[in-house]
Short mmCIF file of C-alpha atoms and ligand atoms in Angstrom, two decimals:
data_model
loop_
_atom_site.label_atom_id
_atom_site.label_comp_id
_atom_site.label_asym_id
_atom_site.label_seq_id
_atom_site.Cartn_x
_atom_site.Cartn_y
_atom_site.Cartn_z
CA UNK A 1 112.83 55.79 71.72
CA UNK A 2 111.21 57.92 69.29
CA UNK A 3 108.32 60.64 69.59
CA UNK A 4 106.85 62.95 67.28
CA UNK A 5 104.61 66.26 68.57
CA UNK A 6 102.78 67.24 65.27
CA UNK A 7 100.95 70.09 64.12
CA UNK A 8 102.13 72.49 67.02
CA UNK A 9 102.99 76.20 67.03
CA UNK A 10 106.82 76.28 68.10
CA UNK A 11 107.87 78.91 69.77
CA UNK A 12 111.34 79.96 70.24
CA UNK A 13 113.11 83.22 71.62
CA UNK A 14 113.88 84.50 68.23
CA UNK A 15 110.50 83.21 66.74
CA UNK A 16 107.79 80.97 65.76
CA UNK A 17 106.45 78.99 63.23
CA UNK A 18 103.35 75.88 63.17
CA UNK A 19 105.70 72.55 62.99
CA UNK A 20 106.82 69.40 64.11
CA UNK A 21 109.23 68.42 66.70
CA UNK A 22 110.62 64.80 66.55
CA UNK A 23 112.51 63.55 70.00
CA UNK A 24 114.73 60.79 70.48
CA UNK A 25 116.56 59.34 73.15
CA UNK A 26 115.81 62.69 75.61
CA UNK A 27 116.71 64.91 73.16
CA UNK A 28 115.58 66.85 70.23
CA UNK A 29 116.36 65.23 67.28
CA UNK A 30 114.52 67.51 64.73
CA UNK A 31 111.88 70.21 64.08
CA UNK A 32 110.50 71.15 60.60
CA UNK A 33 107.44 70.73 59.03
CA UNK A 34 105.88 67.49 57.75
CA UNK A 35 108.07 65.56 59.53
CA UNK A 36 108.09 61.76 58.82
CA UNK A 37 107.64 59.62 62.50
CA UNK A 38 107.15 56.21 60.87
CA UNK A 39 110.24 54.96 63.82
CA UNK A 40 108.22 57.13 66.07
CA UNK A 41 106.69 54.87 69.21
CA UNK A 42 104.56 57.64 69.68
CA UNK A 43 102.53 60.39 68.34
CA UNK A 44 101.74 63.46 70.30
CA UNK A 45 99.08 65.87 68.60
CA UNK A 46 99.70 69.33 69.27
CA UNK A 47 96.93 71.13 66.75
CA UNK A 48 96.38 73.85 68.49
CA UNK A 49 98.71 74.10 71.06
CA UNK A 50 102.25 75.94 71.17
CA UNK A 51 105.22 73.85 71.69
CA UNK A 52 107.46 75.80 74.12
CA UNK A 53 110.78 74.90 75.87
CA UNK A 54 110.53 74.18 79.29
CA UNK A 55 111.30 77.29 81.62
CA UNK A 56 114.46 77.45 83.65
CA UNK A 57 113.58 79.01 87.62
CA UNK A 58 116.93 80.57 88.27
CA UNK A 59 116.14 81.28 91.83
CA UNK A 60 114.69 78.73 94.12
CA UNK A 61 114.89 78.28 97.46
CA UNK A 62 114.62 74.64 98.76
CA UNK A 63 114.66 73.28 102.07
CA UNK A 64 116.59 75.95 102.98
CA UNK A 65 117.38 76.94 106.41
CA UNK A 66 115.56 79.87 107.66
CA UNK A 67 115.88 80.50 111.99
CA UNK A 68 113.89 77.34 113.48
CA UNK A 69 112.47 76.53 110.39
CA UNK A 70 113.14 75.70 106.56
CA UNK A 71 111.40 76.70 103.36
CA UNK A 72 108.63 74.12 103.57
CA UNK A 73 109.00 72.65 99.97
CA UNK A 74 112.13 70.21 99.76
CA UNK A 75 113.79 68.81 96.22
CA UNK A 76 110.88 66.47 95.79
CA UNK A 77 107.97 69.08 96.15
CA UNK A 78 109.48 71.94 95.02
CA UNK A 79 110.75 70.24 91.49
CA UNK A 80 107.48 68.11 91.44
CA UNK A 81 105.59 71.65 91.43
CA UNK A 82 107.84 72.90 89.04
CA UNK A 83 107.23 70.28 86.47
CA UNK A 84 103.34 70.77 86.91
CA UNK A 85 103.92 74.55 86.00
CA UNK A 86 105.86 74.11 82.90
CA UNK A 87 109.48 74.41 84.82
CA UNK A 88 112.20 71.84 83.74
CA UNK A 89 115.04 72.79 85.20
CA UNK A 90 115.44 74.57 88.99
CA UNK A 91 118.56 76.88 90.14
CA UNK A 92 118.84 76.42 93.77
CA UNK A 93 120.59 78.43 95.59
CA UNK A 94 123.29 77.36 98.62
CA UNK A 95 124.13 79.13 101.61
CA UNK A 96 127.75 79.17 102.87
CA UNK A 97 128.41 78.13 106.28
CA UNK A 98 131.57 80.68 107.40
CA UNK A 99 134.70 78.43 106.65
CA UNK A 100 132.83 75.72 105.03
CA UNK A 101 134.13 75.53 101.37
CA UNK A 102 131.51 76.71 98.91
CA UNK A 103 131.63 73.03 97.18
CA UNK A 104 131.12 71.13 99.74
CA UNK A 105 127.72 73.23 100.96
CA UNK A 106 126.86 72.17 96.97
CA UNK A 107 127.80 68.56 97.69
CA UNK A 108 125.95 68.46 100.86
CA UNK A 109 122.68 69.52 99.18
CA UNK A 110 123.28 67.55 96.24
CA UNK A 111 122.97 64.80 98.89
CA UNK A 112 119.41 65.91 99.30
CA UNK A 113 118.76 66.49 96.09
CA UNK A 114 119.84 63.94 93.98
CA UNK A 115 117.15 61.09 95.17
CA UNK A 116 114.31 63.50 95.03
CA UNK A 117 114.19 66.18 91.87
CA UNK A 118 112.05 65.22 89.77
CA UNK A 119 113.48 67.47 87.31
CA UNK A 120 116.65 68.77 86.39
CA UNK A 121 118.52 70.85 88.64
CA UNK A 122 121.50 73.51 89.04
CA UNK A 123 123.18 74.96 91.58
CA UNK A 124 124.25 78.62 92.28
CA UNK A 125 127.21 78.82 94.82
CA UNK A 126 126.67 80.89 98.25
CA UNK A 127 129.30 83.23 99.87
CA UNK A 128 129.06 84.45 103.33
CA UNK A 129 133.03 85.45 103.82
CA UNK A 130 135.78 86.90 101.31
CA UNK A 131 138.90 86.18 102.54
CA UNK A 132 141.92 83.77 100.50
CA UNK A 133 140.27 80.23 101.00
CA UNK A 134 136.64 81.73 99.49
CA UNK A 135 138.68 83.55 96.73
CA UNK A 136 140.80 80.63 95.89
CA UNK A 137 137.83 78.34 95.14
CA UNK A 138 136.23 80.60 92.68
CA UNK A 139 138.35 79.60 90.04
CA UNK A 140 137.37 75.27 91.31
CA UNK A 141 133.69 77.03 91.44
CA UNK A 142 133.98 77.37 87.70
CA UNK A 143 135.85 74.41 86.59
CA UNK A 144 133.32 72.08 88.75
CA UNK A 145 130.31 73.38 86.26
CA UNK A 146 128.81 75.80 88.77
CA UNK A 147 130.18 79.43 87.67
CA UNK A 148 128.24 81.70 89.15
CA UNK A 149 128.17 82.72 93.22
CA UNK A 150 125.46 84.84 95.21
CA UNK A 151 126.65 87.25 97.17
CA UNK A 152 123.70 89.09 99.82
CA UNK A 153 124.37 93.15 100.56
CA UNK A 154 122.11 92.37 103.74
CA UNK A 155 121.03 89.98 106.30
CA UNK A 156 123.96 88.23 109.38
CA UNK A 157 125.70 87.00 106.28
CA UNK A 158 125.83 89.39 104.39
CA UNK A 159 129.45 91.23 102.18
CA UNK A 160 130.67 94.67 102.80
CA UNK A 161 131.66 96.31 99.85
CA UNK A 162 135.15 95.45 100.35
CA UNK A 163 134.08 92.11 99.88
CA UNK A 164 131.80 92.23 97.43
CA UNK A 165 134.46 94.72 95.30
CA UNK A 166 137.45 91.46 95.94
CA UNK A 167 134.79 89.05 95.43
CA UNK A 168 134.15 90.77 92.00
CA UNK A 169 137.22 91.08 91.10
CA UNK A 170 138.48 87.69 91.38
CA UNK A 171 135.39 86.54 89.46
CA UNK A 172 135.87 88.86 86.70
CA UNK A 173 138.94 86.82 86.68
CA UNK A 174 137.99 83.44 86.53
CA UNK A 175 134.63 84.29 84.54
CA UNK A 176 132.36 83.58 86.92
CA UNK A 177 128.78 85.44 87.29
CA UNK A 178 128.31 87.13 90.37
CA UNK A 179 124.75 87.57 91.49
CA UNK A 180 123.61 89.79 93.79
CA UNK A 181 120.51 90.23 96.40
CA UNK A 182 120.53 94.31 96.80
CA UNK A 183 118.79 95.95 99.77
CA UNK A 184 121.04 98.10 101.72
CA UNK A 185 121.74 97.02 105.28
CA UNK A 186 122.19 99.94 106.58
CA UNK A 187 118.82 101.25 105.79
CA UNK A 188 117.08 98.21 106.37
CA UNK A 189 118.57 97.69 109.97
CA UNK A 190 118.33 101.17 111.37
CA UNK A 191 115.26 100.92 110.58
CA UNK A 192 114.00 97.11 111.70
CA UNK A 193 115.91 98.66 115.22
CA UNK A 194 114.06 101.95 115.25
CA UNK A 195 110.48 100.09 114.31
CA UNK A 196 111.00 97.26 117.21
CA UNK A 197 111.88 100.08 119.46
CA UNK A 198 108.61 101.70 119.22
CA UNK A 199 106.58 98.45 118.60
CA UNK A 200 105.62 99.18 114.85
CA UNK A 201 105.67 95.87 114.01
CA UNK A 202 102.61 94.91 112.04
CA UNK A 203 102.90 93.64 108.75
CA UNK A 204 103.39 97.00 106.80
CA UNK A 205 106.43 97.90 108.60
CA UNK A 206 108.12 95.18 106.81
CA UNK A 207 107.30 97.02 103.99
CA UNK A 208 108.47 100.55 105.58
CA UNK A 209 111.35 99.10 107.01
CA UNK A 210 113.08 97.90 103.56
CA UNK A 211 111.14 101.27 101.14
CA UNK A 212 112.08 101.45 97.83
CA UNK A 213 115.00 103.18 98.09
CA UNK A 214 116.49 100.78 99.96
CA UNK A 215 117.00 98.67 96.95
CA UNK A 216 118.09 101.50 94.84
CA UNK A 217 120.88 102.53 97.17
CA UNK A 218 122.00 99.13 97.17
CA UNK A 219 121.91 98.39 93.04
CA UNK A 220 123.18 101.46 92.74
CA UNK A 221 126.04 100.55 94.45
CA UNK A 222 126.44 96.91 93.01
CA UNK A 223 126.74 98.29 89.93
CA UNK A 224 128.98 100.37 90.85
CA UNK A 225 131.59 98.25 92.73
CA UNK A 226 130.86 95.74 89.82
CA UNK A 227 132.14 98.60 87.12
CA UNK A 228 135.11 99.74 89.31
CA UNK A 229 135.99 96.04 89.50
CA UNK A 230 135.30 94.87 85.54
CA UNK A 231 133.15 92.88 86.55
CA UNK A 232 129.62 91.68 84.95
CA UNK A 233 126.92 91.46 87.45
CA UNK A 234 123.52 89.89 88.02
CA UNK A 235 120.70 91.46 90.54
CA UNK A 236 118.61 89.13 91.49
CA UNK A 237 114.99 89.57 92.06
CA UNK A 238 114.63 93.77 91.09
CA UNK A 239 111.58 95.23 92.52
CA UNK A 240 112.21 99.00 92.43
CA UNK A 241 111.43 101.10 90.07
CA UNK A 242 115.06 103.96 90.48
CA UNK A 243 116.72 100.70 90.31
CA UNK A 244 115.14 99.69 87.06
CA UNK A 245 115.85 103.14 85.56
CA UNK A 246 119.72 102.87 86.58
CA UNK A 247 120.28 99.53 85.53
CA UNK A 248 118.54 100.74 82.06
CA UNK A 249 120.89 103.96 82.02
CA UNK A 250 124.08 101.41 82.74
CA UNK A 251 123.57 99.05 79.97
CA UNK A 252 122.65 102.09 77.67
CA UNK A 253 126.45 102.63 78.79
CA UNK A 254 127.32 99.00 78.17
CA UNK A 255 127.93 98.15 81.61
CA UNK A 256 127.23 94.39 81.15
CA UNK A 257 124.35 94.39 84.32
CA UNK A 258 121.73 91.87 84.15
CA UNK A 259 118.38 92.06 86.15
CA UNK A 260 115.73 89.69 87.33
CA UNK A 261 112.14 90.13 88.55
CA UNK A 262 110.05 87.84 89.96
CA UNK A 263 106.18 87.59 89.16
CA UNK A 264 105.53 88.69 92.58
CA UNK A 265 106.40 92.23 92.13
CA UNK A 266 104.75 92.10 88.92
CA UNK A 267 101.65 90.41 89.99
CA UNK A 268 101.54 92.34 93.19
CA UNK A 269 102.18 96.12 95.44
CA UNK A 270 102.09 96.99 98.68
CA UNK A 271 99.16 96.79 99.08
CA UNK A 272 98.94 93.39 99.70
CA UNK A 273 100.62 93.99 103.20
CA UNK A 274 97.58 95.72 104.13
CA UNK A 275 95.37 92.68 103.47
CA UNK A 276 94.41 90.49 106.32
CA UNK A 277 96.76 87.76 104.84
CA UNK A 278 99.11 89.78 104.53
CA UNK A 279 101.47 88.02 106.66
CA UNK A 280 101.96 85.84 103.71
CA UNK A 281 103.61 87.97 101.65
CA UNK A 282 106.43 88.84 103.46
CA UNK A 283 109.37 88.62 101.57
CA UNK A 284 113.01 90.41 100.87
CA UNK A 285 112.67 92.68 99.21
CA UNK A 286 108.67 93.30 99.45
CA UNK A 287 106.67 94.10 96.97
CA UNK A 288 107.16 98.15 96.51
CA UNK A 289 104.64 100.73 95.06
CA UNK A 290 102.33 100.87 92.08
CA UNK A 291 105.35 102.96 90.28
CA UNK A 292 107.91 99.91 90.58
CA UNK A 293 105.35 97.79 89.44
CA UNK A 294 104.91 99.75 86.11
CA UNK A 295 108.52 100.33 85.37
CA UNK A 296 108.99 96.53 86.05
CA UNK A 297 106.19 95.47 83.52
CA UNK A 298 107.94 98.01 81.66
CA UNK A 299 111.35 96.28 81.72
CA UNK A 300 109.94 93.28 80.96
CA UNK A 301 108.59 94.08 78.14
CA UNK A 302 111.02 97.15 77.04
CA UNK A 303 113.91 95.14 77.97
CA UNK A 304 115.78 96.32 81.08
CA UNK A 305 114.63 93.14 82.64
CA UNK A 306 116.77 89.97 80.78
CA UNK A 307 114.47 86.99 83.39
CA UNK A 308 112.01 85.92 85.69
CA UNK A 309 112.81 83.79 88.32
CA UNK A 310 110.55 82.62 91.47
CA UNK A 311 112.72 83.04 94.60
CA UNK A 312 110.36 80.37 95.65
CA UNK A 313 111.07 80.28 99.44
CA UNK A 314 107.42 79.55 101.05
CA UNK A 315 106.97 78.92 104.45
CA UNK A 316 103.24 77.13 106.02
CA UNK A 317 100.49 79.30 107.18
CA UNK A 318 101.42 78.34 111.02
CA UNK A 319 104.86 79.50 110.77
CA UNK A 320 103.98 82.97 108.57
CA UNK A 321 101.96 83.53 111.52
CA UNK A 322 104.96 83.47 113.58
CA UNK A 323 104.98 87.21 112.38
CA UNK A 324 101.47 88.32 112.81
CA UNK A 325 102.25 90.44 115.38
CA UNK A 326 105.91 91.30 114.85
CA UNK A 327 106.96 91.06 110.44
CA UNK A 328 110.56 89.91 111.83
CA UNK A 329 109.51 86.46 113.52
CA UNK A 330 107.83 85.46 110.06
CA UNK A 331 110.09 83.43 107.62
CA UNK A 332 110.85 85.17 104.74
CA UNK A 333 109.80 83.91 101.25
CA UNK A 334 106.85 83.32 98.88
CA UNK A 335 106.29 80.42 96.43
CA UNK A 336 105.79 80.97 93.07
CA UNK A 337 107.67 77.89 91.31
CA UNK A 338 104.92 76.06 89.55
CA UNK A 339 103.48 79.88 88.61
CA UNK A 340 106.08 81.60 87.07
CA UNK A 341 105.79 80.57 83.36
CA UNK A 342 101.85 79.86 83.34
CA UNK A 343 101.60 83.94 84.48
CA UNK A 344 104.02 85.05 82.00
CA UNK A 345 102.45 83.04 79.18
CA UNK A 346 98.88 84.54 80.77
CA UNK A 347 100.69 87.91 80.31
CA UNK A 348 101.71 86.85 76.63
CA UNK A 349 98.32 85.68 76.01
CA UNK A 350 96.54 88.61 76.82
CA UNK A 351 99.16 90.96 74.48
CA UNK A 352 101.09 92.29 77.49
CA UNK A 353 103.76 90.88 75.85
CA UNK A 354 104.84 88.25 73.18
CA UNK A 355 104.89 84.96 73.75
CA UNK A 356 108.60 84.79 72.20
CA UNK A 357 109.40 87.67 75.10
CA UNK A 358 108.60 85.30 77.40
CA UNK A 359 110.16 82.17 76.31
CA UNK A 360 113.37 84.25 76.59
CA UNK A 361 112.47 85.71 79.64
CA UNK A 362 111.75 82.68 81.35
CA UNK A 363 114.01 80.21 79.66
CA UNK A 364 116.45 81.09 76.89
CA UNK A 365 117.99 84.36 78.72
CA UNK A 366 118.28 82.30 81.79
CA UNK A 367 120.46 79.17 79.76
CA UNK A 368 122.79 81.84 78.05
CA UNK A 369 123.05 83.99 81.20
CA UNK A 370 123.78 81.21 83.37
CA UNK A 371 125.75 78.91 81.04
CA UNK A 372 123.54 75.82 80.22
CA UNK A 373 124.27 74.51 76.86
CA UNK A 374 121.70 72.17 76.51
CA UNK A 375 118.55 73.93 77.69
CA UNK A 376 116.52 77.28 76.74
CA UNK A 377 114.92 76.49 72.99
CA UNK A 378 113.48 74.19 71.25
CA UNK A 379 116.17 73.24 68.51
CA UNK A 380 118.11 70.26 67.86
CA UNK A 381 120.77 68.31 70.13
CA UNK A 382 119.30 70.38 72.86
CA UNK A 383 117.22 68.53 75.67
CA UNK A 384 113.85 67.44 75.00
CA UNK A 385 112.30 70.15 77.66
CA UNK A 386 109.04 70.90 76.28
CA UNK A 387 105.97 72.03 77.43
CA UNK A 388 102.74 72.03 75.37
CA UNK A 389 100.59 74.54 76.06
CA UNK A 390 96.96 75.36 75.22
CA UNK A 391 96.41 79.05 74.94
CA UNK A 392 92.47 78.56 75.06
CA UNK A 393 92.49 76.60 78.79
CA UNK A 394 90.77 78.58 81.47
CA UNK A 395 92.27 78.04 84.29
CA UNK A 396 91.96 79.09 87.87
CA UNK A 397 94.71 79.35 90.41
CA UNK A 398 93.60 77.41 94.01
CA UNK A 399 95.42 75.50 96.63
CA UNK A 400 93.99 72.45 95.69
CA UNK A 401 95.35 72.41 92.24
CA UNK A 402 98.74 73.25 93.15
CA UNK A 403 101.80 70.37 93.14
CA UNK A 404 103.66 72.04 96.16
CA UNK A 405 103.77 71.25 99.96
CA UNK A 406 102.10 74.25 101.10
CA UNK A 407 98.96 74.69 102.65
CA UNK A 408 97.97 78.22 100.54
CA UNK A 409 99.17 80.17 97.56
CA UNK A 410 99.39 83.80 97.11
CA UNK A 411 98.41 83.48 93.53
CA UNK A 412 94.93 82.22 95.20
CA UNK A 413 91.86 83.28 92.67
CA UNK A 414 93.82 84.72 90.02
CA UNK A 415 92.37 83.58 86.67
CA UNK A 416 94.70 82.66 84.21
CA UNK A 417 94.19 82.60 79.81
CA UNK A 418 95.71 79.74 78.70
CA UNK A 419 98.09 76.80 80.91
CA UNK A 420 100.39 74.10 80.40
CA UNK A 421 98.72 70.78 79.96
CA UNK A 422 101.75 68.61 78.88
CA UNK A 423 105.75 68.90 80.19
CA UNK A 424 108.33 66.63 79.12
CA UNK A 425 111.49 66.43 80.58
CA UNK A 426 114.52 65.08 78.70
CA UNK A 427 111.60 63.10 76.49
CA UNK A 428 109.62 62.01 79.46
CA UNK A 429 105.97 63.05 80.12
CA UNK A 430 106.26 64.73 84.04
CA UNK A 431 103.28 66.15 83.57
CA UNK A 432 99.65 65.94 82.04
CA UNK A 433 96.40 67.16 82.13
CA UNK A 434 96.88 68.27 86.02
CA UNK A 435 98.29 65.15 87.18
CA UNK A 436 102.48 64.94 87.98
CA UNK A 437 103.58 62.20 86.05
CA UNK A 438 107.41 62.41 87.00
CA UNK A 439 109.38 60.47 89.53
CA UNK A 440 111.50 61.45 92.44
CA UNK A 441 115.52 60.91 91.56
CA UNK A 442 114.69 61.31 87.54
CA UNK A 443 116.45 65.10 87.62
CA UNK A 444 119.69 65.59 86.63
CA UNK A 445 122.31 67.74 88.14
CA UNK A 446 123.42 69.98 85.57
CA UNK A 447 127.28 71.44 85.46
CA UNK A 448 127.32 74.49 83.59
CA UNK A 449 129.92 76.41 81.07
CA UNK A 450 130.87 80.68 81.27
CA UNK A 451 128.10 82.94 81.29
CA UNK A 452 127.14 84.65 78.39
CA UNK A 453 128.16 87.98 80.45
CA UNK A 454 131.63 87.19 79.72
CA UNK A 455 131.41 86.50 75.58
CA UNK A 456 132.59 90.47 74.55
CA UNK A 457 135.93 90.22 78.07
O1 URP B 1 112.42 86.72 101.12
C1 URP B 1 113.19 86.08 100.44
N1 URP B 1 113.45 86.45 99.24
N2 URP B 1 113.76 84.97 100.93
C2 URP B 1 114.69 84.17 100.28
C3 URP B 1 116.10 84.64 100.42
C4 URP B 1 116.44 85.77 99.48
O2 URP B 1 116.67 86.85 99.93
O3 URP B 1 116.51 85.58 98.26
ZN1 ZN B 2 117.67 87.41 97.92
ZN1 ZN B 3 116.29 84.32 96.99
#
């Protein structure tokens, strides 16, 4: 089956130009201009709209466990909300259980997910241990399509740096991309302690308890055990502005680091834990101060910052409030899945940044980074992921408009230039005009090749 989007502006990472695109069979079969679609079934007019690749979220959250509740959108709603926001393929991450192989935590939640994404979908492997068994199955990790592992420097599971150093090094190894979440536990926990101790426990001492330099202690220090083991390494979700700067100095050095923000701590400070929802935003880490948010912006337009990913986690209004009184009974996580590329494009749209900057920020960085071949640009052979966007669409951000499970947003209000109005995935429409058109069970699971962090070893 044939179709042919005319007339559109197509926009890849390395640049644009007012074409056609002609798919067949899921994938792309051409682009150009003029192009004949006589054997086309259908004809998609995109005059005045940019043809974009589908984003790639590589950092979701779903249906994860979290104390005596999970993150409240599952495969279904969480890839059903991506599709609505222009996202076509979803990284989820997996916990590991302590002596439960890292594959068969994937297995188990491809269980789950297989019947109900609605879009494509990868998985990152989870390590809570190093010992011989974990190490050993790095090298299986790889050859199974799923090379890259997070490791956490904080929280019950998380690795010491002996760990995370043997970890590395075995992974250097056996070319697989380590990712990292970086808050330092020691900060973080003498603090939480000293805070419950004297009952500072509203909202804002979730904030005090993990400060900015919690995070730069701790990607200092990735970085750093990553070097010493010649290793490449990936932080995950960057919200700190030192952090930024020393990630910038290290790649200067050609220390092959790789950051990723999320548009929380760009859309967002502090401040918000000082609002009366501010239970809401409580995530790890929180959003830090007006400074982090500018070097971040910075980053992603400068450079220093190679994606954007969600670290969609949400959790319902009745369990955030959990916390109200006390930040560390409220489950940690905010949504952001069918977001993430209409904000960036908004930021595009309004000159913050171009729009090719943010096709590889949120999709062709993310396929090279993390090893999917046929994702990240529009270009033949490569899946049909396409999103048609209309740069002159007002839109508003509300509840009721979003695709998700959850019963608020924290993107509530914000006005947006210019939103998706048309995704395909692998050649079918999933989306149009504000209505999901997918399916549960249509995603794929998607086995990946080496990282692009591991072209110059
Ligand atoms: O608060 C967050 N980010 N929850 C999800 C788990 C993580 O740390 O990425
Ligand atoms: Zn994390
Ligand atoms: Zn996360």
């Amino acid at each position: 089956m044939e179709i042919l989007i005319k007339n559109g502006k197509i926009i890849n990472a390395g640049g644009s130009f007012k074409g056609d695109v002609l798919v067949r069979n899921g994938k792309i079969a051409a682009i150009g201009k003029g192009l004949d679609g006589k054997t086309a079934s259908k004809t998609i007019d995109a005059g005045g709209l940019y043809v974009l690749p589908g984003a790639i979220d590589a950092h979701t959250h779903l249906e994860m466990a979290m104390g005596k509740t999970f993150s409240a959108d599952g495969y279904e709603s969480g890839t059903r909300a991506a599709a609505c926001g222009g996202t076509t393929t979803v990284f989820d991450y997996t916990l590991q259980e302590k002596g439960k192989p890292m594959l068969e935590e994937i297995a188990d939640r491809n269980r789950l997910a297989e019947p109900a994404a609605c879009v494509d979908y990868a998985f990152h492997g989870g390590i809570s241990e190093v010992n011989e068994a974990r190490l050993n199955e790095v090298a299986e990790m790889a050859k199974q399509g799923f090379p890259s592992i997070k490791a956490y420097m904080t929280y019950a599971f998380g690795l010491d740096d002996k760990a995370l150093f043997e970890l590395l090094q075995r992974a250097a190894k056996e070319k697989v991309l380590i990712t990292v979440h970086a808050e330092s536990h020691g900060i973080v926990e003498a603090n939480r302690e000293e805070f419950k101790k004297e009952g500072l426990t509203d909202v804002w001492y979730h904030y005090l308890s993990r400060p900015e330099i919690a995070e730069e202690e701790a990607d200092i220090r990735a970085v750093t055990l990553a070097r010493a083991a010649g290793a490449p390494i990936y932080i995950v979700h960057l919200g700190n502005e030192a952090g930024a700067k020393y990630i910038a100095k290290a790649r200067a050095e050609g220390i092959p680091v790789y950051a990723e923000t999320c548009p929380h701590y760009l859309a967002f400070t502090n401040e918000v834990f000082k609002r009366p929802d501010g239970i809401r935003f409580i995530c790890s880490p929180p959003m830090k101060g007006k400074e982090s948010q500018i070097a971040l912006w910075e980053g992603v337009s400068r450079g220093v910052i190679d994606t954007i990913a969600t670290d969609h986690c949400p959790a319902q209004t009745f369990e955030k409030d959990w916390g109200k009184k006390d930040f560390t009974l409220a489950p940690c996580g905010v949504m952001g899945i069918e977001n993430m590329y209409p904000y960036m494009l908004n930021a595009a749209n309004k000159g913050m940044i171009s729009f090719e900057r943010a096709v590889a920020l949120c999709s062709y960085n993310v396929a090279k980074i993390f090893g999917c071949d046929t994702k990240g640009a529009i270009e033949p052979g490569l899946d049909a992921d396409i999103v048609l966007y209309d740069p002159k669409k007002e839109f508003t951000i509300t509840v009721d408009k979003m695709h998700s499970n959850i019963d608020y947003t924290i993107y509530e209000g914000m006005k947006l230039k210019g939103y998706p109005v048309l995704t395909m995935s692998r050649g079918a429409v999933v989306y149009e005009d504000g209505e999901f058109k997918g399916e549960a069970g249509y995603g794929r699971l998607l086995r990946r090749k080496v990282s692009c962090a591991y072209d110059k070893y």
